[in-house]
Short mmCIF file of C-alpha atoms in Angstrom, two decimals:
data_model
loop_
_atom_site.label_atom_id
_atom_site.label_comp_id
_atom_site.label_asym_id
_atom_site.label_seq_id
_atom_site.Cartn_x
_atom_site.Cartn_y
_atom_site.Cartn_z
CA MET A 1 -5.33 -26.98 -11.65
CA THR A 2 -5.94 -23.40 -12.44
CA ARG A 3 -5.46 -21.81 -8.89
CA VAL A 4 -2.56 -21.49 -6.55
CA PRO A 5 -3.45 -23.07 -3.21
CA PHE A 6 -3.02 -20.78 -0.22
CA GLY A 7 -0.23 -21.83 2.09
CA LEU A 8 2.19 -23.29 -0.42
CA ARG A 9 5.74 -22.23 0.03
CA SER A 10 5.86 -20.97 -3.62
CA SER A 11 2.40 -19.15 -3.35
CA PRO A 12 3.80 -15.67 -2.54
CA TYR A 13 6.43 -15.87 -5.32
CA ILE A 14 3.87 -17.11 -7.79
CA ALA A 15 1.43 -14.36 -6.92
CA ASN A 16 4.05 -11.65 -7.27
CA ARG A 17 5.48 -13.09 -10.57
CA THR A 18 1.99 -13.15 -12.00
CA VAL A 19 1.41 -9.53 -11.23
CA ARG A 20 4.81 -8.53 -12.65
CA GLN A 21 3.96 -10.49 -15.78
CA LEU A 22 0.70 -8.83 -16.01
CA ILE A 23 2.43 -5.35 -15.85
CA ILE A 24 4.75 -6.39 -18.58
CA ASP A 25 2.05 -7.73 -20.82
CA GLU A 26 -0.41 -4.70 -20.40
CA ARG A 27 2.22 -1.81 -20.19
CA ASP A 28 1.38 -0.63 -23.76
CA ARG A 29 -2.28 -0.32 -22.99
CA TYR A 30 -1.93 1.17 -19.57
CA PRO A 31 1.38 2.84 -19.41
CA LEU A 32 0.71 5.09 -16.28
CA ALA A 33 -0.70 2.22 -14.35
CA ALA A 34 2.16 -0.10 -15.41
CA GLN A 35 4.67 2.53 -14.31
CA SER A 36 2.90 3.04 -10.93
CA ALA A 37 2.48 -0.57 -10.21
CA GLN A 38 6.06 -1.46 -11.19
CA LYS A 39 7.48 1.15 -8.83
CA TYR A 40 5.02 1.31 -6.06
CA LEU A 41 3.58 -2.11 -5.53
CA TYR A 42 4.73 -3.96 -2.31
CA VAL A 43 3.20 -7.44 -1.91
CA ASP A 44 -0.55 -6.50 -1.82
CA ASP A 45 -0.28 -2.82 -1.23
CA LEU A 46 0.20 -0.10 -3.71
CA GLU A 47 0.89 3.38 -2.48
CA SER A 48 1.49 6.16 -4.96
CA SER A 49 1.42 9.93 -5.32
CA CYS A 50 0.50 12.07 -8.19
CA PHE A 51 1.31 15.73 -9.08
CA SER A 52 -2.48 16.55 -9.99
CA GLU A 53 -5.89 15.34 -9.36
CA ASP A 54 -6.36 14.66 -13.08
CA GLU A 55 -3.25 12.52 -13.09
CA ALA A 56 -4.50 10.65 -10.05
CA ILE A 57 -7.90 9.91 -11.58
CA GLU A 58 -6.25 8.64 -14.83
CA VAL A 59 -3.80 6.42 -12.91
CA SER A 60 -6.39 4.94 -10.74
CA ASN A 61 -8.67 4.23 -13.76
CA GLN A 62 -5.81 2.58 -15.54
CA LEU A 63 -4.80 0.57 -12.46
CA ILE A 64 -8.41 -0.82 -12.22
CA LYS A 65 -8.31 -1.71 -15.98
CA LEU A 66 -4.89 -3.10 -15.76
CA PHE A 67 -5.55 -5.59 -12.96
CA LYS A 68 -8.93 -6.49 -14.32
CA ALA A 69 -7.21 -7.66 -17.50
CA GLY A 70 -5.42 -10.16 -15.18
CA GLY A 71 -8.58 -11.12 -13.32
CA PHE A 72 -7.74 -9.15 -10.17
CA LYS A 73 -10.23 -6.69 -8.56
CA LEU A 74 -8.49 -3.85 -6.84
CA VAL A 75 -10.27 -2.65 -3.74
CA LYS A 76 -9.69 -0.15 -0.92
CA PHE A 77 -8.64 2.86 -2.93
CA SER A 78 -8.28 5.92 -0.79
CA SER A 79 -7.16 9.47 -1.50
CA ASN A 80 -6.83 12.69 0.37
CA SER A 81 -8.69 14.42 -2.48
CA PRO A 82 -12.58 14.25 -2.58
CA CYS A 83 -12.38 14.94 -6.30
CA VAL A 84 -10.29 11.80 -6.92
CA LEU A 85 -12.43 9.72 -4.66
CA LYS A 86 -15.51 10.77 -6.72
CA ASN A 87 -14.06 9.39 -9.90
CA ILE A 88 -13.22 5.99 -8.46
CA PRO A 89 -16.13 3.41 -8.60
CA HIS A 90 -17.82 2.75 -5.26
CA ASP A 91 -16.97 -0.87 -5.21
CA HIS A 92 -13.32 -0.09 -5.39
CA ARG A 93 -13.13 2.41 -2.65
CA VAL A 94 -12.08 1.72 1.01
CA SER A 95 -15.58 2.99 2.10
CA GLU A 96 -18.52 4.97 0.79
CA VAL A 97 -17.53 8.05 2.82
CA ILE A 98 -15.81 10.88 0.68
CA GLU A 99 -15.37 13.24 3.61
CA PHE A 100 -12.68 12.01 5.97
CA ASP A 101 -12.97 12.46 9.71
CA SER A 102 -9.75 13.76 11.33
CA ASN A 103 -9.60 10.67 13.39
CA ASP A 104 -9.82 8.24 10.41
CA ASN A 105 -6.45 6.48 9.44
CA PHE A 106 -5.45 3.57 7.28
CA LYS A 107 -2.43 1.42 7.77
CA ILE A 108 -0.17 1.29 4.65
CA LEU A 109 3.04 -0.75 4.93
CA GLY A 110 3.13 -0.58 8.60
CA VAL A 111 2.64 3.14 8.80
CA ASN A 112 -0.69 4.89 9.68
CA TRP A 113 -1.82 7.40 7.07
CA HIS A 114 -4.46 10.10 8.07
CA PRO A 115 -6.00 11.20 4.83
CA ALA A 116 -7.68 14.30 6.14
CA ALA A 117 -4.33 15.85 7.31
CA ASP A 118 -2.35 13.89 4.73
CA MET A 119 0.01 12.82 7.51
CA LEU A 120 1.85 9.69 8.37
CA SER A 121 2.37 8.40 11.93
CA PHE A 122 3.42 5.45 13.99
CA ARG A 123 1.67 4.12 17.05
CA VAL A 124 4.11 3.47 19.87
CA GLU A 125 3.21 1.50 22.83
CA SER A 126 5.41 1.82 25.83
CA ASP A 127 6.59 -1.25 27.57
CA THR A 128 7.42 -1.52 31.22
CA ARG A 129 9.84 -4.45 30.95
CA GLU A 130 13.41 -4.18 32.33
CA CYS A 131 15.64 -2.15 30.19
CA THR A 132 18.06 -4.63 28.65
CA LYS A 133 19.50 -4.87 25.20
CA ARG A 134 17.43 -7.97 24.60
CA ASN A 135 14.21 -6.17 25.55
CA ILE A 136 15.22 -2.99 23.61
CA LEU A 137 15.77 -4.84 20.36
CA SER A 138 12.57 -6.97 20.87
CA THR A 139 10.70 -3.60 21.16
CA ILE A 140 12.30 -2.06 18.12
CA VAL A 141 11.78 -5.09 15.83
CA ARG A 142 7.94 -4.83 16.44
CA TYR A 143 7.78 -1.74 14.31
CA TRP A 144 7.62 -2.72 10.65
CA ASP A 145 9.44 0.46 9.15
CA LEU A 146 9.76 -0.47 5.46
CA MET A 147 10.33 3.09 4.48
CA GLY A 148 12.88 3.91 7.31
CA PHE A 149 10.99 6.74 8.89
CA VAL A 150 11.69 5.52 12.53
CA ALA A 151 15.16 4.13 11.86
CA PRO A 152 17.00 7.46 12.70
CA VAL A 153 15.26 7.46 16.10
CA THR A 154 15.58 3.71 17.06
CA LEU A 155 19.24 3.10 15.95
CA LEU A 156 22.28 5.13 16.61
CA PRO A 157 24.90 5.45 13.81
CA ASN A 158 28.40 4.28 14.63
#
């Protein structure tokens, strides 16, 4: 067997361990990509930031080559910089559109990202259930806030 069947208990671990090994194996050939993937990869999302457009172009090109070396095809690249997007191959972009509409947004690790404004946001749906501890906690845990942006608002420190 050369593939991991979907749904096995060990599948998520094997997939993540395979990617981690790929990063270790290819870090000399693609140092920027290895560093970025090591730090900013979470399950199947990679969210990173660069200081310059040239650096972002180089990192994205190295990431494509790094993962291609392991047989993976990275897709859904996005950037708030049209210059960076122009340098990413079309089949790796989130869409063919380079200019973002102000209403466009992408979900990254439970957070909405608006590329045109380079802003993060959460969508909050109000609930009309009775206000009890159980219902409050039930509402709070619906928001997957991996980076802790909403935690100061939803939980009071002791």
